[in-house]
Structure formats: structure tokens, C-alpha cells
XYZ file of C-alpha atoms in Angstrom:
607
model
C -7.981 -5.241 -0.443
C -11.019 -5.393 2.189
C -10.887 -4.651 5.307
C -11.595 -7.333 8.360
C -11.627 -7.783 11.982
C -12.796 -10.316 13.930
C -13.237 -9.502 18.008
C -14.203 -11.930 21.218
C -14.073 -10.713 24.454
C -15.829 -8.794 27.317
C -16.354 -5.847 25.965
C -20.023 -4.331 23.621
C -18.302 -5.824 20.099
C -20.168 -4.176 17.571
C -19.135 -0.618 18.815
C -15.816 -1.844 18.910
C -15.593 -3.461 15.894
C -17.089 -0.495 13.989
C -14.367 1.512 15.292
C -12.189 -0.921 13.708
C -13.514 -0.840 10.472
C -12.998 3.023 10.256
C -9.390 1.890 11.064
C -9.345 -0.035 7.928
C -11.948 2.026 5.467
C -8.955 2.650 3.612
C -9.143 -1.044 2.477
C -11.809 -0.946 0.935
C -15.288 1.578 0.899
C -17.843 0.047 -1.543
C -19.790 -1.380 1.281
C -19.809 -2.337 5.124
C -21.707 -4.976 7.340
C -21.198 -6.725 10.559
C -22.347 -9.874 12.648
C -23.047 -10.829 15.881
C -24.804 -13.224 17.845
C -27.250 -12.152 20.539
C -29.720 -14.513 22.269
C -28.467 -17.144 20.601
C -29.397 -15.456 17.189
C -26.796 -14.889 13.966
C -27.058 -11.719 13.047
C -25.877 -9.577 10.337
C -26.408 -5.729 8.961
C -25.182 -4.430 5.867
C -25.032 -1.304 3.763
C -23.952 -0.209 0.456
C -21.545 2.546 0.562
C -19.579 4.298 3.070
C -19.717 2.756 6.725
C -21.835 5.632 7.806
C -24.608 4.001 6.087
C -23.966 0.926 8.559
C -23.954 2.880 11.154
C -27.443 4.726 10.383
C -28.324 1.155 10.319
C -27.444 0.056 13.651
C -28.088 3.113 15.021
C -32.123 0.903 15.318
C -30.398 -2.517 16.350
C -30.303 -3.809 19.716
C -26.675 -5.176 19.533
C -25.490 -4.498 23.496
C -25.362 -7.663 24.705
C -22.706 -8.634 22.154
C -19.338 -9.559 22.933
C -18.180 -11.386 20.149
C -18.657 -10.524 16.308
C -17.243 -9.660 13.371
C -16.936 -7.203 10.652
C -15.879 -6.263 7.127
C -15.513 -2.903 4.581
C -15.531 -4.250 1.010
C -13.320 -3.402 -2.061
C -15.557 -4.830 -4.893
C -14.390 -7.732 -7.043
C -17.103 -10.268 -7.539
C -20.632 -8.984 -8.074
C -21.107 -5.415 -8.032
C -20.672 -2.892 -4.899
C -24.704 -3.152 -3.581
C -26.059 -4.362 -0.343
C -26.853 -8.246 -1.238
C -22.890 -8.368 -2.152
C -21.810 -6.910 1.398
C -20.279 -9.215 3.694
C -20.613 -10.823 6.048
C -22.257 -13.768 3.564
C -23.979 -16.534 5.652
C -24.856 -19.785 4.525
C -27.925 -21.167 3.243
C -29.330 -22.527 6.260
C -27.628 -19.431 8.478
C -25.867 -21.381 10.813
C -22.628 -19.898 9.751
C -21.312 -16.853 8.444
C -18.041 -15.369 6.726
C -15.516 -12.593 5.747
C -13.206 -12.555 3.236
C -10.220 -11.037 1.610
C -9.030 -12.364 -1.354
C -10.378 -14.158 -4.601
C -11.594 -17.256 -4.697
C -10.883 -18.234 -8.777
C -12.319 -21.990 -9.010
C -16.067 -20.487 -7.750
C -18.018 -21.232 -9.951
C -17.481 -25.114 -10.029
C -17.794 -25.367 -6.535
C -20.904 -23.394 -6.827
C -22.215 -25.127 -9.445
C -21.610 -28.323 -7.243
C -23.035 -27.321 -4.377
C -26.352 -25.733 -6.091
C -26.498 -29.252 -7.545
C -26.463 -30.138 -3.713
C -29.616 -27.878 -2.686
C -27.583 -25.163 -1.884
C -28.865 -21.416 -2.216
C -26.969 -17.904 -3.708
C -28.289 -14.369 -3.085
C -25.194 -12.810 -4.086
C -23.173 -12.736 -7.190
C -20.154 -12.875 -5.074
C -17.266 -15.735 -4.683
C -17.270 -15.224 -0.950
C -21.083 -16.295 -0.317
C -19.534 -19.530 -2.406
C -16.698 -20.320 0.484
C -19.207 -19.242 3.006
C -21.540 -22.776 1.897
C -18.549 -24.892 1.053
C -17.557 -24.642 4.514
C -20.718 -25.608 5.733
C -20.786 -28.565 3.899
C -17.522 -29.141 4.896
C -18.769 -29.017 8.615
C -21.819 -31.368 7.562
C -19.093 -34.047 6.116
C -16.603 -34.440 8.930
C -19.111 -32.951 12.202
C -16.749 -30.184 13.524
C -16.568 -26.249 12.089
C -12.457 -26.587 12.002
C -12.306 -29.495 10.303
C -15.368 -28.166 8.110
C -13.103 -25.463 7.344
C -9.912 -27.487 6.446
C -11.995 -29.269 4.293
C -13.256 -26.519 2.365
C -10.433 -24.134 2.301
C -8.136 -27.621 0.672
C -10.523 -26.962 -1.957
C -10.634 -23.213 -2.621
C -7.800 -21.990 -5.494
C -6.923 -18.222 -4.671
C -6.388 -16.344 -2.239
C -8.417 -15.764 1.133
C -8.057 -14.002 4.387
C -11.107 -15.600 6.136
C -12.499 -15.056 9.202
C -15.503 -17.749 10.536
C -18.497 -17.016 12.740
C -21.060 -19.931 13.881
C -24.084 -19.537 15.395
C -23.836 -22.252 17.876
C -20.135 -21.220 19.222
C -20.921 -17.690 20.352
C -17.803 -16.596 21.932
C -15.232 -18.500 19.223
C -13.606 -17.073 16.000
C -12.031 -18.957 12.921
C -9.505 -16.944 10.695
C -7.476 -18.597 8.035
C -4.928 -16.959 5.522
C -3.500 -17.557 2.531
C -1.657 -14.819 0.309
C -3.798 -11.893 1.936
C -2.657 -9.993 5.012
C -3.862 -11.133 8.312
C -2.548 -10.997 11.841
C -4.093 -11.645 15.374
C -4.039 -9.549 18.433
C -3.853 -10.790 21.888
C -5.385 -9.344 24.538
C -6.011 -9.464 28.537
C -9.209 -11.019 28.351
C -10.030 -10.509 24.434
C -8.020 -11.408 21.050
C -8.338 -10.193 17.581
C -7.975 -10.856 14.301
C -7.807 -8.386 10.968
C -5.991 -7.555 8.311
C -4.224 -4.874 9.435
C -3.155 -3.854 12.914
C -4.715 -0.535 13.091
C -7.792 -2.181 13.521
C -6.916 -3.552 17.038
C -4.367 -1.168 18.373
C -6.059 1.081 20.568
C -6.826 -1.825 22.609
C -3.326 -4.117 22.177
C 0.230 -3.579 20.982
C 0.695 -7.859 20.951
C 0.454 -9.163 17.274
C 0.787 -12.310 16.176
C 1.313 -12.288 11.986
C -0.009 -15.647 10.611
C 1.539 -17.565 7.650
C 0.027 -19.248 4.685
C -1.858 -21.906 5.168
C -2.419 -21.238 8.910
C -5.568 -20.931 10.679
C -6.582 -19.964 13.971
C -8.800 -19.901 16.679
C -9.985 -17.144 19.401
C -12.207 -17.002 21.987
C -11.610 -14.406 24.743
C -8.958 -16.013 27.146
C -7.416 -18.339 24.901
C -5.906 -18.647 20.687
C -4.477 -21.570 18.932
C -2.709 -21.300 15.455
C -2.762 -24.799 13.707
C -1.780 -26.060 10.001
C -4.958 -25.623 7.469
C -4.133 -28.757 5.854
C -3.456 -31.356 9.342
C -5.020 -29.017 12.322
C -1.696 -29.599 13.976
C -0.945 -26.797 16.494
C 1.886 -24.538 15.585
C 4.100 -22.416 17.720
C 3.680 -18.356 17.086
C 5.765 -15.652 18.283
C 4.183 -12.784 19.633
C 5.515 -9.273 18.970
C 4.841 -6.128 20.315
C 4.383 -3.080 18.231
C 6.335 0.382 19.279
C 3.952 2.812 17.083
C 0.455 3.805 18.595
C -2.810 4.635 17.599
C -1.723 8.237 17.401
C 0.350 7.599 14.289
C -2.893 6.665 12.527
C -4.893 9.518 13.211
C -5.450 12.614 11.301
C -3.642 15.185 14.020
C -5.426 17.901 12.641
C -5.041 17.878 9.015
C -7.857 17.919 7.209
C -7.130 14.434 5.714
C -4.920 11.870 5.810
C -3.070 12.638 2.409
C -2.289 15.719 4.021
C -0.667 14.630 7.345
C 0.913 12.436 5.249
C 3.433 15.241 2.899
C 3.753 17.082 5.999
C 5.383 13.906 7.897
C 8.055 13.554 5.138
C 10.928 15.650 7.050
C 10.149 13.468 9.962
C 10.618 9.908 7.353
C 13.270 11.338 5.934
C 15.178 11.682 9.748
C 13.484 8.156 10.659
C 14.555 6.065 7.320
C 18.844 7.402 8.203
C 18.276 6.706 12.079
C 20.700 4.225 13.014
C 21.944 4.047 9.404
C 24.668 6.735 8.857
C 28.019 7.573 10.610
C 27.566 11.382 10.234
C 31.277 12.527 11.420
C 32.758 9.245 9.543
C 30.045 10.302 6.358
C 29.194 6.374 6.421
C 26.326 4.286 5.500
C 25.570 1.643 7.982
C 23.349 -0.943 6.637
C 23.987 -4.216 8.193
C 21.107 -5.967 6.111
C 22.995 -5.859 3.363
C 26.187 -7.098 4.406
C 25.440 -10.470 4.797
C 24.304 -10.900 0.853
C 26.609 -10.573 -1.834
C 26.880 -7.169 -3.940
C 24.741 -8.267 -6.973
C 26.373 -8.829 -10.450
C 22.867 -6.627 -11.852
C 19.941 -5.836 -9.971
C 16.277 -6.198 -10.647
C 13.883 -3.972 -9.019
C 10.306 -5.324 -8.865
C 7.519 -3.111 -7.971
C 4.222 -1.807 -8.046
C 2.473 1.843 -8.737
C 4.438 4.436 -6.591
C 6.791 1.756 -5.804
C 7.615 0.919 -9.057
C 8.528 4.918 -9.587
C 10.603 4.848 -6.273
C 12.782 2.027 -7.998
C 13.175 4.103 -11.322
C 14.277 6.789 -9.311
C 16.930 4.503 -7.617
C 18.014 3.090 -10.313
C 20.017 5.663 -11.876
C 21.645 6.342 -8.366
C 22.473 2.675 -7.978
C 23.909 2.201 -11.487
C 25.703 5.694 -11.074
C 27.554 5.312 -7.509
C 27.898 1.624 -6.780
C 28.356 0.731 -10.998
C 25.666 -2.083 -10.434
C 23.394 -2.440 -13.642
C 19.717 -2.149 -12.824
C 16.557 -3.497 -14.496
C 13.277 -2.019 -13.216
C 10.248 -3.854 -13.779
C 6.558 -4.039 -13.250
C 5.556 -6.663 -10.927
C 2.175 -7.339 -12.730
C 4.958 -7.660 -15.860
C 7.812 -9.665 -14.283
C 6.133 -12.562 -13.100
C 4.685 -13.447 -16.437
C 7.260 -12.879 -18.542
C 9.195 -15.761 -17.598
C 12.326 -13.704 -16.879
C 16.272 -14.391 -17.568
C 17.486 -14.662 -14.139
C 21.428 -15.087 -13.570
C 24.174 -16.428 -11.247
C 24.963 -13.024 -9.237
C 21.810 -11.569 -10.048
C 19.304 -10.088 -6.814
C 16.298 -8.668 -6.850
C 15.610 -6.031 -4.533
C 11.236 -6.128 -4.498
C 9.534 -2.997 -2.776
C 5.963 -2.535 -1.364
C 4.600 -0.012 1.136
C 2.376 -2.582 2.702
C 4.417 -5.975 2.065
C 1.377 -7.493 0.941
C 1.231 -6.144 -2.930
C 0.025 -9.426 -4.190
C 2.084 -9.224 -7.821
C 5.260 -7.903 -6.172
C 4.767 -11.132 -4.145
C 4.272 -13.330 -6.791
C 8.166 -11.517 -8.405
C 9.311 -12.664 -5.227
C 8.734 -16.278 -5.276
C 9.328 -16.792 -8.441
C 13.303 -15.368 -7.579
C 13.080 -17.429 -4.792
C 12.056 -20.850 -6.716
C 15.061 -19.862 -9.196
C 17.580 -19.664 -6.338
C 17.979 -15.839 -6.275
C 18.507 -13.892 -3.231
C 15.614 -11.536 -2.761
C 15.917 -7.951 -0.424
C 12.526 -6.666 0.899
C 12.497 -2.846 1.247
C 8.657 -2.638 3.076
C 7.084 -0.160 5.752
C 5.242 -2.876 7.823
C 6.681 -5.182 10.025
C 5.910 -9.282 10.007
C 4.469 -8.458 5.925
C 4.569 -11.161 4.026
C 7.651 -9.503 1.758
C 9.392 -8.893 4.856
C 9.215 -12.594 6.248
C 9.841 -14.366 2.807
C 12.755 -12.064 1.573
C 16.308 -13.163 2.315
C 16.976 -10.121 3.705
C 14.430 -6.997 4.829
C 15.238 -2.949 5.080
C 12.225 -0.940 6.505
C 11.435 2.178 5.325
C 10.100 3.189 9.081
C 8.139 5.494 7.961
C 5.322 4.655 10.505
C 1.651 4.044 9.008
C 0.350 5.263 5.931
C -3.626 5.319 5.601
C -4.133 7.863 2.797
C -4.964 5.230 -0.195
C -3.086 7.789 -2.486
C 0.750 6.946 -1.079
C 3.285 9.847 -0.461
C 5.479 9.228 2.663
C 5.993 5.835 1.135
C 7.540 7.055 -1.462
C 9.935 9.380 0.334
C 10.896 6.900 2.404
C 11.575 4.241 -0.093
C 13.823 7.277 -2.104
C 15.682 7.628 1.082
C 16.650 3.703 1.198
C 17.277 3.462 -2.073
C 19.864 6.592 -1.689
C 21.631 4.396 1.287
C 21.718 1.423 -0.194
C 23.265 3.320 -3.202
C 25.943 4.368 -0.944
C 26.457 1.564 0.850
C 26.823 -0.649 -2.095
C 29.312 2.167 -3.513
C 31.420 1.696 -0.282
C 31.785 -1.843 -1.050
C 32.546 -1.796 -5.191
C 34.728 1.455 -4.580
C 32.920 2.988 -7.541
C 32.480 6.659 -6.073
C 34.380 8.922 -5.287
C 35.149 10.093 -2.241
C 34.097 14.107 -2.448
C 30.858 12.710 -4.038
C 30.332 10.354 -0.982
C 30.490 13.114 1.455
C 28.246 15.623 -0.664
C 25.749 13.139 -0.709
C 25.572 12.289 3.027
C 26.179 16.238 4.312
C 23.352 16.960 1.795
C 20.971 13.973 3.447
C 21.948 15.802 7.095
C 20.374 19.165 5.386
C 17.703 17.753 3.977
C 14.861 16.343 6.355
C 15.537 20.371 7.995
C 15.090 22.456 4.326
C 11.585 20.338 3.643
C 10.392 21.718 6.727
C 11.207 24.941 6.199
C 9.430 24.873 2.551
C 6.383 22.607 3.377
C 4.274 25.562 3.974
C 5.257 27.901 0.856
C 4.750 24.937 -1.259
C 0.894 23.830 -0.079
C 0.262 27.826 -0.470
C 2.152 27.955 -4.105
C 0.021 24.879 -4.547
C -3.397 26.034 -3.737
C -2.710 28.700 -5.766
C -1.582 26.908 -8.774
C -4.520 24.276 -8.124
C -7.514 26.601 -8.556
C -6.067 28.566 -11.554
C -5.881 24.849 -13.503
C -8.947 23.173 -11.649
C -10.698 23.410 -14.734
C -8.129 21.596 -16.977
C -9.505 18.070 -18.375
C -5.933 16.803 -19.154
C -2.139 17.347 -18.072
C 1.188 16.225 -19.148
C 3.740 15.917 -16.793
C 7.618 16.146 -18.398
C 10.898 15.125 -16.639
C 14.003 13.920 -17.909
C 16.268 11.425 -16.434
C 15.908 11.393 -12.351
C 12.931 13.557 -12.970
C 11.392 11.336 -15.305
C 10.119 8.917 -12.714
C 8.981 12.050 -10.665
C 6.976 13.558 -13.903
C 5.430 9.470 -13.982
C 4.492 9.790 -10.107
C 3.195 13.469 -10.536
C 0.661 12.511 -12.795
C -0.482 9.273 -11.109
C -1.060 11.236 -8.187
C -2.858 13.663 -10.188
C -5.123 11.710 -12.310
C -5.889 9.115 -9.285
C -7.113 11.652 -6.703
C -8.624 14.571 -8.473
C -9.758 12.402 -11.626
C -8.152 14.636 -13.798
C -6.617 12.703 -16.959
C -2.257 13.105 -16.650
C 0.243 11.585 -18.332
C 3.883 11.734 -17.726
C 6.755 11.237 -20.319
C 9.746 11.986 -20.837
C 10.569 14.991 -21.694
C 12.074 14.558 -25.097
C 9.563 11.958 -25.911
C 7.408 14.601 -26.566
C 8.111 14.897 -30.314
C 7.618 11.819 -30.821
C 4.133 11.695 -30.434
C 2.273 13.461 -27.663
C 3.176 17.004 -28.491
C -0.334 16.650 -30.623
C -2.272 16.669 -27.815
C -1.064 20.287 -27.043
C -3.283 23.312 -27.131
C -4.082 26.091 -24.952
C -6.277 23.824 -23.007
C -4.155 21.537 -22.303
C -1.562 22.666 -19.468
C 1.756 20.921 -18.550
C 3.668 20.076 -15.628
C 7.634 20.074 -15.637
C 10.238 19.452 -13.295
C 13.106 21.601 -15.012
C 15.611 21.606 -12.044
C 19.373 22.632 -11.886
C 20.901 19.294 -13.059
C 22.661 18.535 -16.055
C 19.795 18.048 -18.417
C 18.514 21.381 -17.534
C 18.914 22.696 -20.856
C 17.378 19.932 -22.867
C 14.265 20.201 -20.561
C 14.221 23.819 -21.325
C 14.309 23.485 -24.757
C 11.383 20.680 -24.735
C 8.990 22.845 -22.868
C 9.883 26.044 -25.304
C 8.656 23.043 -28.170
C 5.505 22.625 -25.717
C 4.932 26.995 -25.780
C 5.396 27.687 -29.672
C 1.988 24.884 -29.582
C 0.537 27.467 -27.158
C 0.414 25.044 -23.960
C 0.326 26.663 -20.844
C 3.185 25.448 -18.437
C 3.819 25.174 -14.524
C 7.842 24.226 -14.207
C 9.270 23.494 -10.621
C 12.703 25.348 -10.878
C 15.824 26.200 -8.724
C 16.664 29.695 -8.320
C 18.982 30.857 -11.013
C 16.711 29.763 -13.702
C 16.252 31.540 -17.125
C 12.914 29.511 -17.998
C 10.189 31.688 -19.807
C 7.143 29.809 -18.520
C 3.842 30.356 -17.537
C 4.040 29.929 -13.829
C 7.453 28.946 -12.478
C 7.500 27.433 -9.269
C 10.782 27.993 -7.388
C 12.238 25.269 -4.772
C 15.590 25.873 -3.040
C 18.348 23.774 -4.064
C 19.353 20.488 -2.623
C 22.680 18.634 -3.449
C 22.201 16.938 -6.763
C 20.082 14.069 -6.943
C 18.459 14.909 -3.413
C 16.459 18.127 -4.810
C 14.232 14.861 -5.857
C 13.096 15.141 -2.347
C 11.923 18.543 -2.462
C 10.049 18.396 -5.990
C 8.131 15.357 -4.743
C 5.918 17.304 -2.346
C 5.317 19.991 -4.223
C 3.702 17.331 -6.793
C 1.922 15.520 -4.126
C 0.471 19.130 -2.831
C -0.774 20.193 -6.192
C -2.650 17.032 -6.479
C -3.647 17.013 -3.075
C -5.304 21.102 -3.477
C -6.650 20.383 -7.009
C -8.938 17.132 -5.502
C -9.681 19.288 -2.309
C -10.858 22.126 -4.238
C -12.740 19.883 -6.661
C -14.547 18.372 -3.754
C -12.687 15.149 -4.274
C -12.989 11.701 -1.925
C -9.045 12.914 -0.865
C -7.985 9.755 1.274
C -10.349 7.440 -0.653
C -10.553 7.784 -4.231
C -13.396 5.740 -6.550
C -12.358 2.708 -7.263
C -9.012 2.388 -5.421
C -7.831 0.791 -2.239
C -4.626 1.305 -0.393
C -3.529 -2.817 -0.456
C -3.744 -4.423 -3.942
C -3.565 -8.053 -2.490
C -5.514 -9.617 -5.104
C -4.142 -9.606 -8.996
């Protein structure tokens, strides 16, 4: 979940690398810090909070004769979020020091052994642990990379690590091993981070490391070699086609913003390349080399995981493939019934959701043929799945995820039709609603972006004051209500709960008073009337109710909220913003951390 970057070069580092970790706040904002060495001196600042604190800090620290250094923007798991837990850790003697990613889970032995060794802790954090096993490790066997094989053979969890010794000024360790890391190469500097953004203003060259790889950088030369046997290993070097420009603000006052308002633009992006619009074809050549699956289980995470509800009623509907959808964190404990014919289908915005992963392999060790359905190239879903469709939706950074989720609808719709085209299970007239209504569709969001953030602010303000909100949908809708109130409770802190809508009597229909508003989707589909009659159960309880409606309705609610019709299952794709802006207005207006929420970062890599 942190964020890292590691820099040697020829140009000032710590201005550079500061930039970075801006780049990569999203990862993680509990706390910031930085080394460097100068004058043959180790040096590292830290702050608690935000990175402007660090860079108050160094705003009084002599750092311009730096050109190599490192840097890290923490998302708390050992020891809480104050200074003395702040990376980067150094070792007891201070001849080396660390960042890390990950979770180291055997620490405490290892720090129990090496305080039994004369070794010293100022922090309560597993990291400061690796940072002194790898300087024993160097003591044992005389060299840092061996030092570091050593130590890291040891280490149970999972690390991104990046390496910084004060007598090699100039060269940079990284290691990885189930959290996201990749190297950039420059003309005359390399990289390392956990995410490209961090590097990309100054290369497009990226080099994505496996597990249990390590490398080393110094300014005109990197090496990738095996953790275990410091054998080299060959690496292919990509180039990435998006630019810094795609991860910058453009205006909008945050990123969650940008964010909705790029959705037409996925939506176009996702079907490039992938429908025949005069043959009204899907094209989607990553599936045809698998198999059409005898059932299909969809393994996700958060927004994911509400994407894949979503699709599964599309999947089961038009291709007649049964669909299980399951929670990652769930799935790989459960010890699941996997069968001949069976797929799973696993989808993560960042390819690096660390239980999704776990689904994965556990397919994989059974023999089952696993599609990725990501948004970042070289991810660690991507490379391990049998078979990878990108969402393309370009970079995300807001930690509350919206594009992602449009774009992962949009896949989900093609590879419902494509499937379809191969089991014959739809009919034809359905086939070509569906793809002239995806041609409409990217074109009518844009059109209605801007009445729906001002029928959102609106809305907002009028219920900022609410402590609690349900959110009702029924069948396609249901997974929409689910996302509407995530989004709700995670960025404006407001408590929301979605259900189904006819699971209201069943339970949470006590919770209704005057005080306590709800959100429905009651759209034009053929449980319109059941939804109707739910929310009238909701208004003789005297709940006040916002309902996002087609024109044509008869609803007697509170504040109806009219969006213009799609083709069937596609107005999905117009109700979704509307959700995200009423979230997005109600945290602005309360003054709300928009793009980086308490508590929350944008990669869960760690379980």
C-alpha cells in the first residue's frame, strides 16, 4: 500500500524524488521521509502526516549535492502512523537504510533474535526489523547483495524493498515479492518504485520485476538477478504510451472528479479495437484461445467485486454461463469446489490486490484457467493469468475508484457478448440492441455529466447533515445500490448501507425514520414495479427518499432524480455517475480529504 521510489543519477534527487512521492501519495499518507547521502553522510528526514510536513522539513536541509536517494509515503500497518514509525528505517549502527512495502509476518522472532544479538529498535514497526536483518546479513557473508539474499530467504510476507548504504553512494538495491514494483531506465539515471507514475515525467522505459527478483541501479547501469542464487536474469524493457498528463488533475478540483468526468472517454477506450460496429460484433481475441467455461467464478475485491455482480447477471443471461461471484478475502480461504470446465475470471484495477492474487494462484495450483481483467500493464494479475483483457482506462489516482469501475462494466458487457456469440444463447435482435446501444452510450454520458454534478450538489447539501443512508436496488441495480453506498460512506464518512431492495422487510426497514434518508435506483427495467412498491414501504415509515428514475416514471418520492434512458442493462452506465457525484459533492461540501480518505489507500497489497 506505500508508496516508494528509489532514484540514482545526475540530477538534485531529493527534489526529484519528492516529486515522486506526490505521484504516489495516493499509496499511502500517514507519513513521509526520505534519504540521501551527502559528504559521505546517511541521511534521513521524516514527518508524520501529509508530505507537506516533509517538505517544511527540508525546506532547512542542505540536500543539493545529492544525486542518489530514496524515498517513501507510508500506509500504516505496524506501529502507529507517528514520526519514529516513518520510513526510511536505518539500522542500528546507520550504515544502511530501508523502504518497504509489504508485511513482514515472522518479525518478531527475528527481532527477538537479533535484540538477543545487540541489536537496537526505535520503532514499533516490522520494517526497522528487515532493515537490521539485512545488516547482519551483510556482516555474515561481507557484501550488501548477498547481505540482502540472506536476509530476505528469511523474511515470511511480503516486501517491496528498496536498499540504501552509506558506503555505496550512487547504488540502489530493490527486491520484490508479492508487492508492486517496477524499475525505470533512464539516459544517465534509473529508477525504481512501486508504481510508474512516480518516474514518468522523466522515462517511458519500465522494466516490471517478478517475485523473488532483485535488482541493482546505479546511474548508467541495472542488473536484475534471482533473490535466492544472485544469478543475473534477462528483463524486457517496455515502453509506456500514456504520459504524465493522464495523471494530473487537468483542472478539476480533485482527482475523484477528473476521474467521473473521464468515463465517456473509458467507455470509447475499453470497445476500441473490440467491436465490428457495421457487422454488430464483439472482437475479443483474448478469449478465443481458452475454452467457454462450463461456470464461471468471478473473484474480486471492493468496487471490483461490485463490477463482477453487475456482470454476472449479463453473463448468465446472454452467453447461459452460470456465474459465482465471490470475495477474494472469502475465496481463498474457503477451500473452494473447483471443477473440470470451470474458469475464473479475477478483476483488480491495479493488478496488485493482494487477496484477488492469492484467488488466483490458488486456481492456478488446481489446474484452472484464470482471465485477468486489470487496468495496468506488466501487474502481477496480468502476467500470472492465462489470459489478460485491459480495461484501458488509463491511470486512476483518486483512492476512491470510479473509472475503474466503468471500465470493468464495459468488459464485462463484451465479454458477455462475445461468449454469447460462441454458445449461441442470444438472440440476434438482442445482440444488435446491445452493441447500437454501447455506440450511443460513451456520447449520452457526456451530454448528462454536467446536469448530474449540478442535480448532485444540489441533492448533496440538502442531505449533508444525514448520519446514515440506505441505498436500495434490485437485481442489476443491486450491485449499483452496494457501490453507491461504499462510495458514500468511504469518502464523506457518512454511515450507508446498500441492500436489496426487497430485503428491506426483512430487517432493516427498522432503522427508518425521518432522519434517516434513502437512496434508490428505481429505473425502467422489469423490476420497476417491485422497487416502487419497496420504497412506498420505506415512505409510510416516514423516510425521506432520493430515486434515480427514467422519464416516464410514476414514483411519488421525495426528490426524483431523472436520467435519460439507455438500452436495458446499459442505463447501469448512466446511474453509476450520478452515485459517484453525490458522494463526490457530499465529501466536498463536508470539507472531506476527497482523493485521500482516513484510513484508506488506493492498492490493498497487503491482506
Amino acid at each position: 500500500m506505500c508508496g516508494i521510489i528509489g532514484y540514482t543519477g545526475h540530477r538534485p534527487a531529493v527534489p526529484l524524488i519528492v516529486e515522486g512521492l506526490r505521484r504516489l501519495e495516493y499509496r499511502g499518507y500517514d507519513s513521509a521521509g526520505v534519504a540521501f547521502i551527502q559528504n559521505k553522510q546517511l541521511t534521513t528526514v521524516r514527518a508524520e502526516g501529509k508530505l507537506v510536513n516533509l517538505e517544511t522539513k527540508l525546506e532547512s536541509v542542505n540536500t543539493t549535492l545529492a544525486t542518489s536517494g530514496m524515498g517513501h509515503t507510508r500506509w500504516a500497518t505496524h506501529g502507529i502512523p507517528v514520526e519514529r514509525n516513518a520510513h526510511p528505517h536505518m539500522c542500528s549502527d546507520g550504515s544502511l537504510a530501508i523502504i518497504h512495502n509489504g508485511i513482514i509476518e515472522n518479525y518478531q522472532p527475528l527481532k527477538n533474535e537479533l535484540m538477543d544479538k545487540g541489536y537496537s529498535f526505535k520503532s514499533e514497526t516490522d520494517t526497522e526489523v528487515l532493515a537490521n536483518l539485512i545488516a547482519e546479513g551483510r556482516k555474515q557473508t561481507g557484501a550488501l547483495d548477498k547481505g540482502l539474499s540472506w536476509a530476505l530467504q528469511r523474511v515470511e510476507g511480503a516486501y517491496a524493498v528498496v536498499v540504501y548504504a552509506t558506503d555505496m553512494p550512487g547504488v540502489i538495491y530493490g527486491a520484490r515479492l508479492s508487492s508492486p514494483f517496477v524499475m525505470g531506465i533512464g539516459q544517465g539515471e534509473n529508477f525504481v518504485a512501486s508504481d510508474i507514475p512516480a518516474f514518468l515525467p522523466y522515462t517511458r522505459d519500465v522494466v516490471f520485476l517478478e517475485n523473488g527478483e532483485m535488482v541493482r541501479i546505479e546511474a548508467n547501469d541495472w542488473k536484475v538477478l534471482d533473490v535466492k542464487t544472485l544469478e543475473p536474469i534477462e528483463k524486457q524493457v517496455h515502453h509506456i504510451q500514456w504520459d504524465i498528463q493522464s495523471a494530473q488533475k487537468g483542472g478539476y478540483k480533485h482527482f475523484m472528479l477528473k476521474e467521473i468526468f473521464e468515463q465517456p472517454r473509458v467507455i470509447t477506450d475499453c470497445m476500441t479495437g473490440r467491436v465490428d460496429w457495421q457487422r454488430k460484433e464483439v472482437l475479443l481475441p483474448e478469449l478465443d484461445a481458452l475454452p467457454v467455461p462450463k461456470r464461471l467464478h468471478i473473484v474480486a475485491c471492493g468496487t471490483s467485486y461490485h463490477a463482477g455482480m453487475w456482470g454476472q447477471t449479463l453473463i448468465e443471461n446472454w452467453s447461459g454461463i452460470p456465474v459465482n461471484v465471490e470475495i477474494a478475502s472469502e475465496f481463498r480461504y474457503r477451500d473452494p469446489i473447483l471443477q473440470e470446465g470451470d474458469m475464473i475470471l479475477v478483476i483488480s484495477q491495479s493488478g496488485e490486490t493482494a487477496d484477488t492474487l492469492a484467488g488466483l494462484r490458488i486456481a492456478k495450483d488446481r489446474g484452472i484457467n484464470v482471465i485477468g481483467l486489470c487496468n495496468v500493464v506488466g501487474s502481477s494479475i496480468a502476467r500470472e493469468s492465462d489470459t489478460v483483457i485491459y480495461t484501458q482506462a488509463g491511470p486512476e489516482i483518486s483512492v476512491a475508484s470510479t473509472k475503474a469501475m466503468c471500465s470493468q462494466m464495459t468488459v464485462l458487457t463484451l465479454m458477455a457478448l462475445a461468449w454469447a456469440r460462441r454458445t449461441n444463447a442470444l438472440a440476434d435482435d438482442t445482440r444488435v440492441n446491445a452493441i447500437t446501444g454501447l455506440s450511443k452510450l460513451a456520447g449520452q454520458l457526456e451530454m448528462e455529466l454536467p446536469r448530474m454534478r449540478s442535480e448532485a450538489q444540489s441533492l448533496a447539501r440538502l442531505y449533508s447533515t444525514a448520519r446514515s443512508f440506505f441505498f436500495l436496488g434490485r437485481g442489476q441495480c443491486y450491485p449499483l445500490a452496494l457501490e453507491g453506498a461504499l462510495k458514500l460512506k468511504e469518502i464523506s464518512y457518512i454511515h450507508a448501507e446498500g441492500y436489496a431492495s426487497g430485503e428491506m422487510k426483512h430487517g432493516p426497514i427498522a432503522l427508518i425514520d425521518p432522519d434517516f434518508p434513502t437512496f434508490a435506483l428505481a429505473l425502467n427495467d422489469h423490476l420497476y414495479s417491485k422497487v416502487k412498491s419497496n420504497l412506498e414501504e420505506v415512505q409510510a415509515r416516514s423516510g425521506k427518499v432520493i430515486a434515480l428514475a427514467n422519464p416516464g416514471h410514476d414514483l411519488k418520492v421525495d426528490h426524483p432524480w431523472i436520467l435519460p434512458e439507455a438500452w436495458g442493462p446499459l442505463n447501469a452506465f448512466l446511474a453509476l455517475p450520478a452515485l459517484q457525484l453525490f458522494s463526490y459533492e457530499a465529501a466536498d461540501y463536508l470539507g472531506k480529504d476527497v482523493d485521500q480518505p482516513r484510513n484508506l489507500a488506493k492498492s490493498v497489497t497487503v491482506e
